[in-house]
mmCIF file of C-alpha atoms and ligand atoms in Angstrom:
data_model
loop_
_atom_site.group_PDB
_atom_site.id
_atom_site.type_symbol
_atom_site.label_atom_id
_atom_site.label_comp_id
_atom_site.label_asym_id
_atom_site.label_seq_id
_atom_site.Cartn_x
_atom_site.Cartn_y
_atom_site.Cartn_z
ATOM 1 C CA MET F 273 205.957 109.305 94.827
ATOM 2 C CA LYS F 274 203.184 112.076 94.729
ATOM 3 C CA ARG F 275 204.314 112.860 91.192
ATOM 4 C CA LEU F 276 203.772 109.266 90.169
ATOM 5 C CA LEU F 277 200.429 109.060 91.855
ATOM 6 C CA ALA F 278 199.388 112.326 90.009
ATOM 7 C CA LEU F 279 200.624 110.833 86.702
ATOM 8 C CA LEU F 280 198.664 107.672 87.229
ATOM 9 C CA LEU F 281 195.616 109.667 88.159
ATOM 10 C CA ALA F 282 195.933 111.854 85.017
ATOM 11 C CA LEU F 283 196.352 108.615 82.932
ATOM 12 C CA CYS F 284 193.288 107.039 84.420
ATOM 13 C CA LEU F 285 191.223 110.203 83.827
ATOM 14 C CA LEU F 286 192.404 110.360 80.155
ATOM 15 C CA CYS F 287 191.783 106.597 79.674
ATOM 16 C CA GLY F 288 188.147 107.315 81.110
ATOM 17 C CA CYS F 289 187.617 110.041 78.705
ATOM 18 C CA SER F 290 188.751 108.201 75.663
ATOM 19 C CA ALA F 291 186.960 105.012 76.608
ATOM 20 C CA LYS F 292 184.807 103.871 73.768
ATOM 21 C CA PRO F 293 181.018 104.059 74.457
ATOM 22 C CA VAL F 294 178.918 100.974 74.661
ATOM 23 C CA THR F 295 176.807 101.011 71.498
ATOM 24 C CA ALA F 296 173.910 98.975 70.044
ATOM 25 C CA GLN F 297 171.851 99.549 66.996
ATOM 26 C CA GLY F 298 168.399 98.399 65.952
ATOM 27 C CA PHE F 299 165.579 99.042 63.500
ATOM 28 C CA ALA F 300 162.000 99.746 64.586
ATOM 29 C CA MET F 301 159.304 102.346 63.837
ATOM 30 C CA ASP F 302 160.660 102.526 60.263
ATOM 31 C CA THR F 303 163.890 104.014 61.487
ATOM 32 C CA ILE F 304 167.446 103.060 62.652
ATOM 33 C CA LEU F 305 167.711 103.354 66.313
ATOM 34 C CA SER F 306 171.110 103.645 68.164
ATOM 35 C CA VAL F 307 172.020 103.738 71.814
ATOM 36 C CA SER F 308 175.516 104.913 72.945
ATOM 37 C CA LEU F 309 176.338 104.586 76.679
ATOM 38 C CA TYR F 310 179.354 106.720 77.724
ATOM 39 C CA GLN F 311 179.390 106.264 81.457
ATOM 40 C CA GLY F 312 177.855 103.196 83.139
ATOM 41 C CA GLY F 313 175.781 100.408 81.595
ATOM 42 C CA SER F 314 176.739 97.381 79.564
ATOM 43 C CA GLN F 315 175.910 95.717 76.194
ATOM 44 C CA ALA F 316 173.109 93.775 77.606
ATOM 45 C CA LEU F 317 171.534 97.088 78.970
ATOM 46 C CA ALA F 318 171.913 98.861 75.606
ATOM 47 C CA GLN F 319 170.068 95.850 74.053
ATOM 48 C CA GLU F 320 167.511 95.925 76.647
ATOM 49 C CA ALA F 321 166.861 99.600 75.951
ATOM 50 C CA LEU F 322 166.601 98.866 72.261
ATOM 51 C CA SER F 323 163.937 96.003 73.030
ATOM 52 C CA LEU F 324 161.719 98.674 74.450
ATOM 53 C CA ALA F 325 161.283 99.865 70.715
ATOM 54 C CA ASP F 326 159.756 96.496 69.798
ATOM 55 C CA GLU F 327 157.492 96.605 72.837
ATOM 56 C CA ALA F 328 156.244 100.093 71.963
ATOM 57 C CA GLU F 329 155.701 99.248 68.270
ATOM 58 C CA ALA F 330 153.748 96.202 69.364
ATOM 59 C CA ARG F 331 151.458 98.489 71.325
ATOM 60 C CA LEU F 332 151.285 101.615 69.259
ATOM 61 C CA SER F 333 151.748 100.803 65.436
ATOM 62 C CA CYS F 334 148.714 101.285 63.297
ATOM 63 C CA HIS F 335 150.377 99.422 60.513
ATOM 64 C CA ARG F 336 150.423 96.089 62.242
ATOM 65 C CA GLU F 337 147.731 93.717 63.277
ATOM 66 C CA GLY F 338 146.839 93.272 66.925
ATOM 67 C CA THR F 339 148.422 96.253 68.407
ATOM 68 C CA GLU F 340 146.372 98.251 70.943
ATOM 69 C CA ILE F 341 145.934 101.038 68.360
ATOM 70 C CA SER F 342 144.978 98.715 65.580
ATOM 71 C CA ARG F 343 142.334 97.002 67.712
ATOM 72 C CA LEU F 344 140.965 100.520 68.603
ATOM 73 C CA ASN F 345 140.994 101.488 64.909
ATOM 74 C CA GLN F 346 139.174 98.379 63.918
ATOM 75 C CA GLU F 347 136.692 97.856 66.804
ATOM 76 C CA GLY F 348 136.004 101.457 67.565
ATOM 77 C CA CYS F 349 136.663 100.857 71.396
ATOM 78 C CA ALA F 350 139.436 99.061 73.319
ATOM 79 C CA THR F 351 140.838 98.607 76.840
ATOM 80 C CA LEU F 352 144.284 100.073 76.780
ATOM 81 C CA SER F 353 147.466 99.485 78.851
ATOM 82 C CA PRO F 354 147.968 102.367 81.247
ATOM 83 C CA GLU F 355 151.032 103.556 79.264
ATOM 84 C CA THR F 356 149.025 103.794 75.982
ATOM 85 C CA ALA F 357 146.134 105.451 77.680
ATOM 86 C CA GLU F 358 148.483 108.040 79.151
ATOM 87 C CA LEU F 359 150.052 108.708 75.765
ATOM 88 C CA LEU F 360 146.595 109.151 74.172
ATOM 89 C CA ALA F 361 145.630 111.698 76.937
ATOM 90 C CA PHE F 362 148.862 113.624 76.115
ATOM 91 C CA CYS F 363 147.942 113.617 72.399
ATOM 92 C CA LEU F 364 144.475 114.977 73.233
ATOM 93 C CA ASP F 365 146.035 117.846 75.250
ATOM 94 C CA MET F 366 148.329 118.627 72.369
ATOM 95 C CA TYR F 367 145.524 118.563 69.891
ATOM 96 C CA ALA F 368 143.928 121.278 71.870
ATOM 97 C CA ALA F 369 147.061 123.264 72.666
ATOM 98 C CA SER F 370 148.068 123.153 68.882
ATOM 99 C CA SER F 371 144.623 124.172 67.652
ATOM 100 C CA GLY F 372 144.384 120.708 65.860
ATOM 101 C CA ALA F 373 147.800 120.935 64.155
ATOM 102 C CA LEU F 374 148.918 117.828 65.890
ATOM 103 C CA ASP F 375 146.080 115.459 65.119
ATOM 104 C CA ILE F 376 146.531 111.673 65.852
ATOM 105 C CA GLY F 377 143.047 111.088 64.378
ATOM 106 C CA LEU F 378 144.526 111.738 60.906
ATOM 107 C CA GLY F 379 145.182 108.131 60.335
ATOM 108 C CA GLY F 380 142.562 107.632 57.524
ATOM 109 C CA VAL F 381 144.368 110.477 55.707
ATOM 110 C CA SER F 382 147.857 109.428 56.236
ATOM 111 C CA ALA F 383 146.920 105.876 55.113
ATOM 112 C CA LEU F 384 146.108 107.270 51.625
ATOM 113 C CA TRP F 385 149.550 108.614 51.197
ATOM 114 C CA ASP F 386 152.450 106.197 50.452
ATOM 115 C CA PHE F 387 155.667 108.290 50.762
ATOM 116 C CA SER F 388 157.941 105.308 50.270
ATOM 117 C CA ALA F 389 156.274 103.912 47.133
ATOM 118 C CA GLU F 390 158.651 103.222 44.189
ATOM 119 C CA GLN F 391 156.240 104.874 41.817
ATOM 120 C CA PRO F 392 154.436 107.423 43.929
ATOM 121 C CA SER F 393 151.114 108.853 43.118
ATOM 122 C CA LEU F 394 148.714 111.436 44.771
ATOM 123 C CA PRO F 395 145.570 110.078 46.649
ATOM 124 C CA GLU F 396 142.192 110.531 44.938
ATOM 125 C CA GLU F 397 140.903 113.927 46.013
ATOM 126 C CA SER F 398 137.431 112.492 46.820
ATOM 127 C CA ALA F 399 138.909 109.760 49.025
ATOM 128 C CA LEU F 400 141.104 112.303 50.813
ATOM 129 C CA LEU F 401 138.220 114.631 51.545
ATOM 130 C CA GLU F 402 136.121 111.609 52.830
ATOM 131 C CA ALA F 403 138.987 110.542 55.050
ATOM 132 C CA LEU F 404 139.463 114.193 56.194
ATOM 133 C CA SER F 405 135.849 114.308 57.243
ATOM 134 C CA HIS F 406 136.561 111.587 59.800
ATOM 135 C CA ALA F 407 139.664 113.047 61.244
ATOM 136 C CA GLY F 408 140.000 115.142 64.477
ATOM 137 C CA ALA F 409 141.407 113.770 67.611
ATOM 138 C CA ASP F 410 138.611 115.200 69.565
ATOM 139 C CA GLY F 411 136.521 112.289 68.380
ATOM 140 C CA LEU F 412 138.493 110.071 70.701
ATOM 141 C CA ARG F 413 137.043 109.606 74.234
ATOM 142 C CA LEU F 414 139.203 108.268 77.145
ATOM 143 C CA ASP F 415 137.726 107.053 80.300
ATOM 144 C CA GLY F 416 140.647 105.862 82.316
ATOM 145 C CA ASN F 417 142.030 102.998 80.219
ATOM 146 C CA GLU F 418 138.808 102.690 78.118
ATOM 147 C CA ALA F 419 139.115 104.349 74.738
ATOM 148 C CA THR F 420 136.209 104.889 72.281
ATOM 149 C CA LEU F 421 136.181 106.496 68.791
ATOM 150 C CA LEU F 422 133.042 108.435 68.609
ATOM 151 C CA ASP F 423 133.224 108.333 64.840
ATOM 152 C CA PRO F 424 134.124 104.654 64.182
ATOM 153 C CA CYS F 425 135.561 105.743 60.849
ATOM 154 C CA MET F 426 138.274 107.775 62.554
ATOM 155 C CA GLN F 427 141.662 106.057 62.511
ATOM 156 C CA LEU F 428 144.532 106.813 64.921
ATOM 157 C CA ASP F 429 148.148 107.257 63.798
ATOM 158 C CA LEU F 430 150.704 107.880 66.405
ATOM 159 C CA GLY F 431 153.662 108.364 64.053
ATOM 160 C CA ALA F 432 154.244 112.011 65.109
ATOM 161 C CA VAL F 433 154.833 111.023 68.818
ATOM 162 C CA ALA F 434 155.873 107.303 69.093
ATOM 163 C CA LYS F 435 159.604 107.986 68.794
ATOM 164 C CA GLY F 436 159.572 110.741 71.401
ATOM 165 C CA ALA F 437 157.590 108.612 73.874
ATOM 166 C CA LEU F 438 160.063 105.792 73.222
ATOM 167 C CA ALA F 439 163.044 108.070 73.832
ATOM 168 C CA ASP F 440 161.613 108.883 77.349
ATOM 169 C CA ASP F 441 161.047 105.241 78.175
ATOM 170 C CA MET F 442 164.517 104.294 77.164
ATOM 171 C CA ALA F 443 166.036 107.313 79.071
ATOM 172 C CA ALA F 444 163.978 106.332 82.194
ATOM 173 C CA LEU F 445 165.415 102.744 81.985
ATOM 174 C CA LEU F 446 169.050 103.843 81.578
ATOM 175 C CA ARG F 447 168.882 106.431 84.401
ATOM 176 C CA GLU F 448 167.233 103.841 86.656
ATOM 177 C CA ARG F 449 170.114 101.393 85.936
ATOM 178 C CA GLY F 450 172.741 104.053 86.885
ATOM 179 C CA VAL F 451 173.862 105.208 83.461
ATOM 180 C CA THR F 452 175.035 108.846 83.837
ATOM 181 C CA SER F 453 175.983 109.695 80.352
ATOM 182 C CA PHE F 454 174.252 108.482 77.222
ATOM 183 C CA LEU F 455 172.892 109.456 73.796
ATOM 184 C CA LEU F 456 169.872 107.901 72.009
ATOM 185 C CA ASN F 457 169.408 108.541 68.339
ATOM 186 C CA LEU F 458 165.908 107.458 67.041
ATOM 187 C CA GLY F 459 165.803 109.002 63.678
ATOM 188 C CA GLY F 460 164.707 112.432 63.925
ATOM 189 C CA CYS F 461 164.488 112.363 67.745
ATOM 190 C CA LEU F 462 167.491 112.425 70.079
ATOM 191 C CA TYR F 463 167.811 112.092 73.749
ATOM 192 C CA LEU F 464 170.955 113.212 75.562
ATOM 193 C CA SER F 465 171.864 112.808 79.216
ATOM 194 C CA GLY F 466 174.772 113.879 81.370
ATOM 195 C CA GLY F 467 177.017 115.546 78.731
ATOM 196 C CA LYS F 468 180.044 113.783 77.300
ATOM 197 C CA ASP F 469 183.461 113.735 78.926
ATOM 198 C CA GLY F 470 182.338 116.455 81.265
ATOM 199 C CA GLU F 471 181.243 118.794 78.316
ATOM 200 C CA PRO F 472 177.760 119.399 76.765
ATOM 201 C CA PHE F 473 176.981 117.207 73.769
ATOM 202 C CA ARG F 474 177.477 118.940 70.404
ATOM 203 C CA VAL F 475 174.494 118.174 68.237
ATOM 204 C CA GLY F 476 174.678 119.065 64.505
ATOM 205 C CA VAL F 477 171.452 120.283 63.076
ATOM 206 C CA GLU F 478 171.073 119.078 59.589
ATOM 207 C CA ASP F 479 170.282 121.509 56.697
ATOM 208 C CA PRO F 480 167.202 119.915 54.994
ATOM 209 C CA ARG F 481 168.088 121.592 51.778
ATOM 210 C CA GLN F 482 171.433 119.720 51.426
ATOM 211 C CA SER F 483 171.968 116.321 52.872
ATOM 212 C CA GLY F 484 175.136 116.145 54.969
ATOM 213 C CA SER F 485 175.426 119.908 55.550
ATOM 214 C CA MET F 486 174.647 121.485 58.820
ATOM 215 C CA LEU F 487 172.680 124.667 59.903
ATOM 216 C CA GLY F 488 174.812 124.651 62.996
ATOM 217 C CA VAL F 489 175.623 123.156 66.198
ATOM 218 C CA LEU F 490 173.518 122.856 69.443
ATOM 219 C CA TYR F 491 175.255 122.515 72.797
ATOM 220 C CA LEU F 492 173.180 120.535 75.346
ATOM 221 C CA THR F 493 173.943 118.485 78.368
ATOM 222 C CA GLU F 494 170.494 117.024 79.095
ATOM 223 C CA GLY F 495 167.352 116.730 77.181
ATOM 224 C CA ALA F 496 165.542 115.796 73.911
ATOM 225 C CA VAL F 497 166.138 117.231 70.447
ATOM 226 C CA SER F 498 163.404 116.514 67.723
ATOM 227 C CA THR F 499 163.528 117.621 64.253
ATOM 228 C CA SER F 500 160.621 117.618 61.827
ATOM 229 C CA SER F 501 161.171 118.532 58.160
ATOM 230 C CA GLY F 502 159.822 117.845 54.793
ATOM 231 C CA ALA F 503 162.983 116.393 53.742
ATOM 232 C CA GLN F 504 162.825 113.411 56.019
ATOM 233 C CA ARG F 505 160.192 111.354 54.091
ATOM 234 C CA GLY F 506 158.479 112.154 50.794
ATOM 235 C CA PHE F 507 158.553 112.166 47.101
ATOM 236 C CA THR F 508 158.720 114.633 44.155
ATOM 237 C CA LEU F 509 156.071 114.460 41.386
ATOM 238 C CA ASP F 510 155.857 116.705 38.460
ATOM 239 C CA GLY F 511 158.416 118.948 40.171
ATOM 240 C CA VAL F 512 156.403 119.184 43.428
ATOM 241 C CA ARG F 513 157.676 117.987 46.729
ATOM 242 C CA TYR F 514 155.134 115.910 48.799
ATOM 243 C CA HIS F 515 156.211 115.045 52.285
ATOM 244 C CA HIS F 516 154.860 113.161 55.302
ATOM 245 C CA ILE F 517 153.858 115.937 57.699
ATOM 246 C CA LEU F 518 150.218 116.662 56.748
ATOM 247 C CA ASP F 519 148.188 119.705 57.432
ATOM 248 C CA PRO F 520 144.996 118.387 59.185
ATOM 249 C CA LYS F 521 143.084 121.363 57.554
ATOM 250 C CA THR F 522 143.739 120.077 53.946
ATOM 251 C CA GLY F 523 144.974 116.468 54.143
ATOM 252 C CA TYR F 524 147.956 117.558 51.933
ATOM 253 C CA PRO F 525 151.579 118.073 53.050
ATOM 254 C CA ALA F 526 151.931 121.050 55.434
ATOM 255 C CA ASP F 527 153.193 124.099 53.594
ATOM 256 C CA ALA F 528 153.409 126.856 56.258
ATOM 257 C CA GLY F 529 156.630 128.495 55.123
ATOM 258 C CA LEU F 530 158.971 126.229 57.192
ATOM 259 C CA LEU F 531 161.701 124.005 55.964
ATOM 260 C CA SER F 532 162.555 122.421 59.334
ATOM 261 C CA VAL F 533 161.785 122.800 63.101
ATOM 262 C CA THR F 534 163.982 121.519 65.763
ATOM 263 C CA VAL F 535 162.580 121.555 69.332
ATOM 264 C CA VAL F 536 164.709 121.165 72.400
ATOM 265 C CA CYS F 537 163.102 120.376 75.773
ATOM 266 C CA PRO F 538 163.416 117.902 78.806
ATOM 267 C CA SER F 539 160.868 115.344 77.361
ATOM 268 C CA GLY F 540 161.209 113.385 74.104
ATOM 269 C CA LEU F 541 157.464 113.115 73.886
ATOM 270 C CA LEU F 542 156.980 116.803 73.982
ATOM 271 C CA ALA F 543 159.766 117.642 71.738
ATOM 272 C CA ASP F 544 158.502 115.229 69.099
ATOM 273 C CA ALA F 545 154.814 116.518 69.428
ATOM 274 C CA LEU F 546 155.968 120.036 69.273
ATOM 275 C CA SER F 547 158.324 119.757 66.342
ATOM 276 C CA THR F 548 155.518 118.306 64.280
ATOM 277 C CA ALA F 549 152.908 120.764 65.369
ATOM 278 C CA CYS F 550 155.227 123.648 64.806
ATOM 279 C CA PHE F 551 156.085 122.535 61.343
ATOM 280 C CA VAL F 552 152.338 122.380 60.502
ATOM 281 C CA LEU F 553 151.590 125.816 62.062
ATOM 282 C CA GLY F 554 154.407 127.951 60.631
ATOM 283 C CA GLU F 555 156.460 130.647 62.211
ATOM 284 C CA GLU F 556 153.734 132.703 64.004
ATOM 285 C CA GLY F 557 151.622 129.613 65.173
ATOM 286 C CA ALA F 558 154.891 127.995 66.351
ATOM 287 C CA ALA F 559 155.764 131.002 68.437
ATOM 288 C CA ALA F 560 152.314 131.031 69.920
ATOM 289 C CA LEU F 561 152.409 127.319 70.779
ATOM 290 C CA LEU F 562 155.982 127.468 72.183
ATOM 291 C CA ALA F 563 154.827 130.248 74.521
ATOM 292 C CA GLN F 564 152.590 127.698 76.225
ATOM 293 C CA PHE F 565 155.618 125.493 76.985
ATOM 294 C CA PRO F 566 158.240 127.596 78.615
ATOM 295 C CA GLN F 567 160.422 124.363 79.062
ATOM 296 C CA ALA F 568 160.751 124.067 75.250
ATOM 297 C CA SER F 569 162.775 126.090 72.714
ATOM 298 C CA ALA F 570 162.987 125.797 68.973
ATOM 299 C CA LEU F 571 165.126 126.571 66.001
ATOM 300 C CA LEU F 572 163.096 127.351 62.841
ATOM 301 C CA LEU F 573 164.500 127.233 59.268
ATOM 302 C CA LEU F 574 162.265 129.540 57.145
ATOM 303 C CA GLU F 575 161.625 129.056 53.561
ATOM 304 C CA ASP F 576 163.742 132.260 52.651
ATOM 305 C CA GLY F 577 166.765 130.447 54.359
ATOM 306 C CA SER F 578 166.624 132.482 57.548
ATOM 307 C CA LEU F 579 166.765 131.002 60.933
ATOM 308 C CA ARG F 580 164.668 131.996 63.920
ATOM 309 C CA VAL F 581 165.289 130.885 67.551
ATOM 310 C CA LEU F 582 162.149 130.698 69.939
ATOM 311 C CA GLY F 583 163.158 130.630 73.528
ATOM 312 C CA SER F 584 166.705 130.218 74.584
ATOM 313 C CA LEU F 585 169.061 127.821 72.821
ATOM 314 C CA ASP F 586 172.787 127.311 73.087
ATOM 315 C CA PHE F 587 173.057 127.375 69.214
ATOM 316 C CA GLU F 588 176.066 128.307 67.042
ATOM 317 C CA PRO F 589 175.145 128.876 63.423
ATOM 318 C CA ALA F 590 177.466 127.264 60.817
HETATM 319 P P1 ADP H 292 159.153 111.600 61.886
HETATM 320 O O1 ADP H 292 158.245 110.348 62.037
HETATM 321 O O2 ADP H 292 159.873 111.676 60.520
HETATM 322 O O3 ADP H 292 159.971 112.018 62.961
HETATM 323 P P2 ADP H 292 157.120 113.409 62.730
HETATM 324 O O4 ADP H 292 157.390 113.183 64.113
HETATM 325 O O5 ADP H 292 157.008 114.878 62.304
HETATM 326 O O6 ADP H 292 158.177 112.889 61.747
HETATM 327 O O7 ADP H 292 155.855 112.581 62.388
HETATM 328 C C1 ADP H 292 155.248 112.473 61.052
HETATM 329 C C2 ADP H 292 154.303 111.244 61.095
HETATM 330 O O8 ADP H 292 153.282 111.575 61.903
HETATM 331 C C3 ADP H 292 153.778 111.046 59.698
HETATM 332 O O9 ADP H 292 154.520 110.079 59.126
HETATM 333 C C4 ADP H 292 152.308 110.636 59.951
HETATM 334 O O10 ADP H 292 152.314 109.229 60.415
HETATM 335 C C5 ADP H 292 152.074 111.300 61.238
HETATM 336 N N1 ADP H 292 151.408 112.760 60.925
HETATM 337 C C6 ADP H 292 151.639 113.440 59.788
HETATM 338 N N2 ADP H 292 150.988 114.650 59.923
HETATM 339 C C7 ADP H 292 150.549 114.750 61.129
HETATM 340 C C8 ADP H 292 149.868 115.734 61.998
HETATM 341 N N3 ADP H 292 149.519 116.924 61.491
HETATM 342 N N4 ADP H 292 149.473 115.322 63.263
HETATM 343 C C9 ADP H 292 149.716 114.130 63.700
HETATM 344 N N5 ADP H 292 150.427 113.216 63.142
HETATM 345 C C10 ADP H 292 150.813 113.427 61.914
HETATM 346 MG MG1 MG H 293 156.991 114.514 65.772
#
């Protein structure tokens, strides 16, 4: 009898392990989003988590009419929701911490670049310089939920942080509803919780030089993983690669000697902000920035093909 019970228990555990996750996919913020629930939750909950993306986009997009950010961009002042105000306050702190490398005030400049155009072209130099003269997130004033652009020509673009903030919101919802193991994949930003089948998640870090091949595997039970690289979005013109992560000093794609930056930390928002800022800053600047955030670690792929780990990561190179 005891043996039979033990066998049944073993079978139940095995079934539990091999049970298929509940999954749901959507599209928002110009990227495919996927939610996988391994322990707890339901299809309806996975969909509810995805619907947070539409809500976030309806607040934060600078490409759509009527969002909080578009209203602020158009009118120069706006009363924001507490969530948006909190996000902007975080971005102002990161602007200072990164010496301006993460600049959400770069919207006028990013609008001049079209990285998904069928026939891409470079922005006019004079237009770029003009837009750059209005950039700089320190021109944003926040007084509680009241936001003002001191320079009304400054335009905000939250593209560098929106997915990370969304990952945190989705993760909070899932935890609140008792999901103990899940994985969110929001383009370059992942959020993992609770390990998988009692083991840490294995996260492949893509090699930006060759699609489909890996730099190695990260082992992680809990937290966010954000990757910024020039391979994600961009075009090649006359043999030169132009990508979507811009250097706020020049208005042109950042070119600080890094091919990709992967940041691991407990918060999706911080991971997303840091990966973009580190990519702009380059190896030395990234090390100095990361030193301010002991909860974060990073994997840098340098232009010469070498890897550098900042902080501590459970990473196995390929
Ligand atoms: P992805 O959106 O591919 O995950 P990032 O998180 O690195 O990539 O953010 C890049 C986006 O952020 C760009 O598409 C642009 O909208 C905006 N952006 C580009 N450069 C900067 C910068 N230096 N600071 C803040 N935002 C930026
Ligand atoms: Mg980012």
